Short mmCIF file of C-alpha atoms in Angstrom, two decimals:
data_model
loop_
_atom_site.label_atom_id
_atom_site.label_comp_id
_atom_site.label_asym_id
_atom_site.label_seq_id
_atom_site.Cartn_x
_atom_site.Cartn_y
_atom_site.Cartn_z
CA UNK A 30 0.00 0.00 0.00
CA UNK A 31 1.04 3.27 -1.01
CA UNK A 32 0.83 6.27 1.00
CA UNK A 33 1.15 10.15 -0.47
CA UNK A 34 2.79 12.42 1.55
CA UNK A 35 1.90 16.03 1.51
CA UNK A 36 4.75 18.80 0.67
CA UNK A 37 5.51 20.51 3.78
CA UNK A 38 5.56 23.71 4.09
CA UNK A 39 7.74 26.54 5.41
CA UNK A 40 6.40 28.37 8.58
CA UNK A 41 6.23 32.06 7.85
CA UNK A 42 8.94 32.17 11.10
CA UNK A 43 11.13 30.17 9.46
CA UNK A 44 10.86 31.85 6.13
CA UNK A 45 11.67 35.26 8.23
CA UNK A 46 14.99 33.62 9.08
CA UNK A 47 16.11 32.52 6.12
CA UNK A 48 15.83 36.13 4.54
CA UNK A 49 17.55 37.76 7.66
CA UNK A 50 20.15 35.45 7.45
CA UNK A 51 20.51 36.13 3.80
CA UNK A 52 20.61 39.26 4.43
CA UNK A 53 23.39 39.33 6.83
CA UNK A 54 25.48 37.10 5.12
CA UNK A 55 24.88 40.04 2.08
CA UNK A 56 25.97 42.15 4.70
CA UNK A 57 28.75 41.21 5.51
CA UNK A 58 30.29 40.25 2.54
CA UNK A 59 29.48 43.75 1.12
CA UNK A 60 31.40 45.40 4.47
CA UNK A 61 34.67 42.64 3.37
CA UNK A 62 34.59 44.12 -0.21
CA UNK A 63 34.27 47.61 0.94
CA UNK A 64 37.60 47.09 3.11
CA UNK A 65 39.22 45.76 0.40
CA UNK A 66 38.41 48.53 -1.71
CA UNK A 67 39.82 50.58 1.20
CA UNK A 68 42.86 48.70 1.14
CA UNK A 69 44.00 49.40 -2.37
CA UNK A 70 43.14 53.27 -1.62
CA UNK A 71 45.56 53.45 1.14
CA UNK A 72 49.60 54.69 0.10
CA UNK A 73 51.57 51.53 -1.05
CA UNK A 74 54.29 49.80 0.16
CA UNK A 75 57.56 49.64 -1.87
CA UNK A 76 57.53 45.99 -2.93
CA UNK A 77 57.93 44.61 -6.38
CA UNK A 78 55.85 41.67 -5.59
CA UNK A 79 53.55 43.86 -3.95
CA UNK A 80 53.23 46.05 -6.65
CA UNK A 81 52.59 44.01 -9.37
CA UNK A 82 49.57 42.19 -7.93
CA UNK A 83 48.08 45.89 -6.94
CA UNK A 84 48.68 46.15 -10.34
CA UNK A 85 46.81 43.22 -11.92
CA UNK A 86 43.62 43.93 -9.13
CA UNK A 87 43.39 47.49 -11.05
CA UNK A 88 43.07 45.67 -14.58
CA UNK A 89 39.33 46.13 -15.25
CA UNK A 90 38.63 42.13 -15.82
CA UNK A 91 40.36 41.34 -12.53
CA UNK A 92 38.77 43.60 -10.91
CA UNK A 93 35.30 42.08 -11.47
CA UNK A 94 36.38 38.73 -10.96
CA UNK A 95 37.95 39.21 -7.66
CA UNK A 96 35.32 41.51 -6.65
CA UNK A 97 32.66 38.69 -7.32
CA UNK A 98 34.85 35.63 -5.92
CA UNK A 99 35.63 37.38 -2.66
CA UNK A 100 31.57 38.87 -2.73
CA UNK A 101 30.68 34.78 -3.04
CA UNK A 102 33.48 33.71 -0.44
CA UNK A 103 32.42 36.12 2.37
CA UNK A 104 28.91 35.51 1.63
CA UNK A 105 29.24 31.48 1.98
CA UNK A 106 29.91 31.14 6.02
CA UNK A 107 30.26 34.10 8.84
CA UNK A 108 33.83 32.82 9.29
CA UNK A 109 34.96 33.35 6.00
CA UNK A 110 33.62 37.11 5.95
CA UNK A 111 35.40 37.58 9.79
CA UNK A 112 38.87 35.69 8.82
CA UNK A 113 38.81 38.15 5.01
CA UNK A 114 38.07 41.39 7.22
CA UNK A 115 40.89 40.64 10.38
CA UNK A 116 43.32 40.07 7.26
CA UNK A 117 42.45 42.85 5.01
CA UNK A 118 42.64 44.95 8.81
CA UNK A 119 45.76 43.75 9.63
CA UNK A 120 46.87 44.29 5.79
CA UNK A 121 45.48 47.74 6.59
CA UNK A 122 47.48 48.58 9.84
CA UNK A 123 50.85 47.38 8.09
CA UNK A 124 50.19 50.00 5.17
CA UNK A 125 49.10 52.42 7.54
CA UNK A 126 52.59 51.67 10.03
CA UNK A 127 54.63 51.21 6.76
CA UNK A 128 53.75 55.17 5.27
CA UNK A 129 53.73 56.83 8.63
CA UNK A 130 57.54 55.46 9.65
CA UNK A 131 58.73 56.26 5.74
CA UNK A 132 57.18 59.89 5.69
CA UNK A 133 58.53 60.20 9.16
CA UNK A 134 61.53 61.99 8.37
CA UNK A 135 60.14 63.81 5.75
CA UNK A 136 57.22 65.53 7.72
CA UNK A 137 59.53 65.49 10.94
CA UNK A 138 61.56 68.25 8.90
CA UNK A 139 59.02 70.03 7.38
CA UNK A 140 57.53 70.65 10.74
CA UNK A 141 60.60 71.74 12.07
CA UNK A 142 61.64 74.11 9.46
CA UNK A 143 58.73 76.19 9.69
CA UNK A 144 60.44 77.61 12.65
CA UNK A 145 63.55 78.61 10.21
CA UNK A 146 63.78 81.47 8.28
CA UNK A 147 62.12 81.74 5.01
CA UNK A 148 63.52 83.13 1.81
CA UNK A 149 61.62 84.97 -0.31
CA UNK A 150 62.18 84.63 -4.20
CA UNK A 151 60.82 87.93 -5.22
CA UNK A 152 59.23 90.63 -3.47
CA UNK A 153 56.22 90.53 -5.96
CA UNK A 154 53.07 88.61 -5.77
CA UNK A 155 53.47 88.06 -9.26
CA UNK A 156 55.06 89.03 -12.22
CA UNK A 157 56.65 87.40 -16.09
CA UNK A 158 60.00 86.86 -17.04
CA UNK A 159 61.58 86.00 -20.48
CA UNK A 160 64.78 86.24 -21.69
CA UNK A 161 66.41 87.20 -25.18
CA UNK A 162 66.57 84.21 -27.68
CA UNK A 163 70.08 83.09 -27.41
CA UNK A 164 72.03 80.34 -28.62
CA UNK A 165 70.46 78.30 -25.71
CA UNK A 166 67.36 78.53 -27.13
CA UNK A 167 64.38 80.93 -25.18
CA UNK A 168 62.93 80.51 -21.97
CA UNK A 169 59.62 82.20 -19.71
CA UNK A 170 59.57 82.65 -16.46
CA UNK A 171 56.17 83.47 -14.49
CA UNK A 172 55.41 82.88 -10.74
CA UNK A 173 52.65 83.76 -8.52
CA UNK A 174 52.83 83.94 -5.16
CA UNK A 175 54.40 80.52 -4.38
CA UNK A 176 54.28 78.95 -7.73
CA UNK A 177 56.39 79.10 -10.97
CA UNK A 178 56.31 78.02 -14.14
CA UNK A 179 59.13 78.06 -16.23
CA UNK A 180 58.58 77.40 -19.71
CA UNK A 181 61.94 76.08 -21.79
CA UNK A 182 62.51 76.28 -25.62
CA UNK A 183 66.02 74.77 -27.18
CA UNK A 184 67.22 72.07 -29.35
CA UNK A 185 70.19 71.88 -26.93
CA UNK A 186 71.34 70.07 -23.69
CA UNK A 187 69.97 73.00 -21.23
CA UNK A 188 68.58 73.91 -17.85
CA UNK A 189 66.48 76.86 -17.11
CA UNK A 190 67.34 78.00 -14.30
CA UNK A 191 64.04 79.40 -12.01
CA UNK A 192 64.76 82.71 -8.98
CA UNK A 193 68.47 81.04 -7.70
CA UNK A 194 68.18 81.89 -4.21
CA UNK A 195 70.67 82.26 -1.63
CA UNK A 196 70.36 79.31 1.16
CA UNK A 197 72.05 80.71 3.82
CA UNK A 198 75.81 80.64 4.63
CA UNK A 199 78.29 78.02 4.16
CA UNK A 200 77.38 74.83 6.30
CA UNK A 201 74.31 76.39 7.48
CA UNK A 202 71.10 73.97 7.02
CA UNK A 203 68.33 74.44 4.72
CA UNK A 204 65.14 73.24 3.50
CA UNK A 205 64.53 73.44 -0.29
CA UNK A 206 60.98 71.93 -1.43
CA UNK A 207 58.27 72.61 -4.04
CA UNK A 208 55.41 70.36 -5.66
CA UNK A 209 55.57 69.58 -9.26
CA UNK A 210 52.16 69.85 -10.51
CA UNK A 211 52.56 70.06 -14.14
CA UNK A 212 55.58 68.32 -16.98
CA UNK A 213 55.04 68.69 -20.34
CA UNK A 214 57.28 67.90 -22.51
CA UNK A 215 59.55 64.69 -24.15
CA UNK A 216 60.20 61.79 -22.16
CA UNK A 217 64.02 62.95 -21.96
CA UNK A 218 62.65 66.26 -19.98
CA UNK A 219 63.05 66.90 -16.36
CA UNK A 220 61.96 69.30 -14.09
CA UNK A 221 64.35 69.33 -11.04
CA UNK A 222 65.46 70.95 -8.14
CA UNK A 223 68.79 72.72 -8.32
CA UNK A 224 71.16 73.11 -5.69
CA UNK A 225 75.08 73.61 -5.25
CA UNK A 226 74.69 76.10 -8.27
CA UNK A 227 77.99 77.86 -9.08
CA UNK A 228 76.70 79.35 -12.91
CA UNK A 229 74.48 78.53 -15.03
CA UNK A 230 76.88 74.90 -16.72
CA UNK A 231 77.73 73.83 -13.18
CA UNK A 232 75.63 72.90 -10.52
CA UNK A 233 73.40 70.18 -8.64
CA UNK A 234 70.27 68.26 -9.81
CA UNK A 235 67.35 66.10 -8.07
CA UNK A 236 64.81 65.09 -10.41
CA UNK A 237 62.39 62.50 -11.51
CA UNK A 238 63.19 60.93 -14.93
CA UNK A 239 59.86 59.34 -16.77
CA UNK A 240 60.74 55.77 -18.22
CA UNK A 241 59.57 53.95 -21.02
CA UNK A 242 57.38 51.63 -19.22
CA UNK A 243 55.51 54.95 -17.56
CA UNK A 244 57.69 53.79 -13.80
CA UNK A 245 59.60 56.78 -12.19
CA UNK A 246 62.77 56.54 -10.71
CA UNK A 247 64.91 59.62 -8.36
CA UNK A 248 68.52 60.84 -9.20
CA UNK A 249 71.02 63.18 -8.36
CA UNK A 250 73.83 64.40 -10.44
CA UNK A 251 76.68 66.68 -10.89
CA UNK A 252 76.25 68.79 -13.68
CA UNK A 253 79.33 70.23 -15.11
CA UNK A 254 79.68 71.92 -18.68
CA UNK A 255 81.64 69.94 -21.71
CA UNK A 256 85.05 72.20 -22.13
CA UNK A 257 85.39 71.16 -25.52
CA UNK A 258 82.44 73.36 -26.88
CA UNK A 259 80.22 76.63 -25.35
CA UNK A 260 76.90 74.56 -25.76
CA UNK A 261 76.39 71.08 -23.73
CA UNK A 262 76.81 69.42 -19.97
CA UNK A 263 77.65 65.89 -18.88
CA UNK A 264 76.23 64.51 -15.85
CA UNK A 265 77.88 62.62 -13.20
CA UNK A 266 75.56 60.35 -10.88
CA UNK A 267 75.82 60.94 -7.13
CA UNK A 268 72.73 58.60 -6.30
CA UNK A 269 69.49 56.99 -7.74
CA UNK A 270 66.04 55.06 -6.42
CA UNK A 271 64.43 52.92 -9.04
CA UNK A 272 60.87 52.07 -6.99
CA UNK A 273 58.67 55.40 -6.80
CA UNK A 274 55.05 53.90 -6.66
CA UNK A 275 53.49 56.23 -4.52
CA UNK A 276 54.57 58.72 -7.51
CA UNK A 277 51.37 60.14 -9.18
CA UNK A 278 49.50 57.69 -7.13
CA UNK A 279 46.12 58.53 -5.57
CA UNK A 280 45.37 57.87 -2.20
CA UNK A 281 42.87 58.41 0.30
CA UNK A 282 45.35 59.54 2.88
CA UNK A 283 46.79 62.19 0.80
CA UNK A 284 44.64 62.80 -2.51
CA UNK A 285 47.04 65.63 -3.85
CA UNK A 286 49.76 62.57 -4.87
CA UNK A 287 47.48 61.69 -7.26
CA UNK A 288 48.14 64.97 -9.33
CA UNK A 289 51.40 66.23 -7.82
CA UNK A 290 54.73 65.18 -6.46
CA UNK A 291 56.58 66.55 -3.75
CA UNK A 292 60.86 66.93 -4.11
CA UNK A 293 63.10 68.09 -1.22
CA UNK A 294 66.39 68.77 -0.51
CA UNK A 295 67.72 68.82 3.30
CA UNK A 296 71.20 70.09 4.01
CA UNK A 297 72.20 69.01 7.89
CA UNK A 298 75.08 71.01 7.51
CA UNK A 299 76.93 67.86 6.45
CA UNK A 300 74.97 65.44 4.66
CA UNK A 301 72.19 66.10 1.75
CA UNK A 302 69.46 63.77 2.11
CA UNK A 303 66.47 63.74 -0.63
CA UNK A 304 62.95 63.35 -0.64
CA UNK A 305 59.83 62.32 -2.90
CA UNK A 306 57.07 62.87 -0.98
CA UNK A 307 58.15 63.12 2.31
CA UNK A 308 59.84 60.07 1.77
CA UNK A 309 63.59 59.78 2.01
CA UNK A 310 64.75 57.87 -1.30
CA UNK A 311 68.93 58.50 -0.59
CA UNK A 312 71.64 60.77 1.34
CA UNK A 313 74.53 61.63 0.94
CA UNK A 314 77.39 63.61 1.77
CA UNK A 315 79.24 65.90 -0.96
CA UNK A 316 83.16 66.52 -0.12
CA UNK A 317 83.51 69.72 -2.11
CA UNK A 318 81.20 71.72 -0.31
CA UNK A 319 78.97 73.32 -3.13
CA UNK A 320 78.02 76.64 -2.94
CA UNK A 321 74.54 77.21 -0.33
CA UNK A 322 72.55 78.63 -3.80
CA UNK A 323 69.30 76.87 -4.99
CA UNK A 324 66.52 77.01 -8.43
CA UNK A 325 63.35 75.09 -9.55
CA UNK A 326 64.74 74.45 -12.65
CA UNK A 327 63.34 72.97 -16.73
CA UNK A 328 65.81 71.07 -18.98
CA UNK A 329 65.84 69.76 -22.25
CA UNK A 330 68.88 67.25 -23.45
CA UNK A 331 68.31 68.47 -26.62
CA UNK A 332 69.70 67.38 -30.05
CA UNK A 333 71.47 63.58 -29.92
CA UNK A 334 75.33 63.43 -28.81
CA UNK A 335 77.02 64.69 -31.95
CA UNK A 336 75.07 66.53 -33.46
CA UNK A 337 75.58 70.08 -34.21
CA UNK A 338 73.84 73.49 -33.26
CA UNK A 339 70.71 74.08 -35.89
CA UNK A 340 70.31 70.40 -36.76
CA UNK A 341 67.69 69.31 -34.29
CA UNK A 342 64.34 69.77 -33.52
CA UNK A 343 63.74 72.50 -30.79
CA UNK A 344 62.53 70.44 -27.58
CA UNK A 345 59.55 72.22 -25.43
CA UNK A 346 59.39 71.33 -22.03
CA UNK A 347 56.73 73.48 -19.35
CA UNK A 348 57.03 72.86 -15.85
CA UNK A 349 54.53 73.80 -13.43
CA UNK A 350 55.67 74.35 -9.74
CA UNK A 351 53.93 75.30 -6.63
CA UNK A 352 54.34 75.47 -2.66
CA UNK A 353 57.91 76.07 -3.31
CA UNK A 354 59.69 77.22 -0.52
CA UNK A 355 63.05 77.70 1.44
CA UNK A 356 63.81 77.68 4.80
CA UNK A 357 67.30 78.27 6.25
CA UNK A 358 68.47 77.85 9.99
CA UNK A 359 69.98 80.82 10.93
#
């Protein structure tokens, strides 16, 4: 004998529980995702390995699918969702440790230069420079209160050279800064800070060079001025730093880095040390005591090795500075 059983069904209760439960679970995994996109907003941490998988989690497609796997994972038991969020925290707190003991330095002296004495590049709020078209090429100068922008026409190896200021006297320290908010011009441009400028072929540079594969890297040179010929310079390295990712990188802790870059230059009174946004990329110290006189400065390398005067293309290169500012302990 057969017997039909009747389909059971759900108590409205029940049915109550099952969507609040849902609904939690929805919750939660929403709240994971949402730290994770936290995560990738906060500064980065110098690491190749590091970097490169930031870097594949900002491709479009792998963005969607990582979104949706960890949406699904969360979503599947409470424990997932709570072991993804005390990671992605503790991920979170080592970001947050690693940028506040790098920039340490950095804002450390910025904060205590304020109580130094600042010099002034002009005592107009604004105002437009340009020079006579020279051999060198032609080159604008326009600032208002503290920005410049220096605008650099020549088909030669050249530096512009923006208000050289005084920093101080011999072995006194000094604070040179500025954000670079604008570069226009050929990969081969820079726009630097000068320092240890003793004319207008010999002097100092810090500067961010532009790579091929759109990477930054820091360097310092020695610039001195090719005797063989009145036009040219050759460079001597002092120092470089190859891993810049925080350069023209957004972040929620300091949005401006997503549009400008900060340079420095600290003189102790015996060692330089040099910074990209607050954070220190190399020091160190210069035996032949160069002269205590600083620029925000444009340069072009011009026509190739070899080639004459008049047989290159003139290079453009605009640089937009602002916040720039010197400080000298007196």
């Amino acid at each position: 004998m057969s017997v039909r059983q009747r389909p059971t069904e759900q108590s409205p209760h029940r049915t109550d529980e099952l969507r609040q439960d849902l609904a939690l679970k929805l919750f939660s995994a929403l709240l994971v995702l949402i730290m994770a996109a936290l995560l990738l907003m906060l500064p980065p941490i110098v690491n190749d390995q590091l970097e490169a998988a930031v870097d594949l989690l900002r491709q479009p497609v792998a963005e969607v699918v990582a979104a949706a796997a960890l949406l699904a994972f969360a979503a599947w038991r409470y424990r997932y969702a709570l072991g993804i969020a005390l990671v992605l925290l503790l991920l979170g707190a080592a970001q947050m440790t690693y940028f506040i003991a790098t920039t340490a330095d950095g804002r450390g002296i910025t904060s205590q230069a304020k109580a130094w004495r600042e010099v002034r590049a002009t005592t107009t709020e604004s105002g437009r420079r340009e020079n006579e078209p020279n051999e060198n090429g032609r080159a604008y100068l326009e600032w208002s209160g503290s920005a410049v922008t220096l605008r650099l026409r020549s088909e030669r190896g050249t530096t512009q050279q923006g208000f050289n200021l005084a920093a101080g006297n011999p072995g006194r320290p000094y604070l040179f800064s500025a954000r670079l908010t604008g570069w226009d011009g050929r990969l081969t441009s820079s726009c630097p800070l000068l320092f240890g400028i003793e004319s207008i072929r010999s002097y100092y540079t810090f500067r961010l060079e532009r790579q091929a594969d759109h990477s930054h890297q820091a360097a310092a040179y020695r610039i001195l001025p090719i005797t063989e010929q009145k036009w040219g310079f050759r460079a001597a390295t002092l120092d470089q730093a190859d891993d810049l990712p925080y350069v023209w990188h957004w972040n929620i802790i300091r949005q401006w880095e997503g549009s400008e870059v900060k340079l420095a230059i600290y003189f102790d009174g015996t060692e330089y040390h040099f910074f990209v946004n607050d954070r220190q990329v190399f020091h160190r110290r210069i035996d032949d005591s160069p002269p205590q006189r600083v620029a925000v400065g444009a340069t072009t390398l011009g026509v190739e090795a070899g080639d004459p005067p008049g047989h290159g293309e003139p290079e453009d290169v605009i640089c937009h500075f602002s916040h720039v500012e010197l400080r000298v302990q007196d």
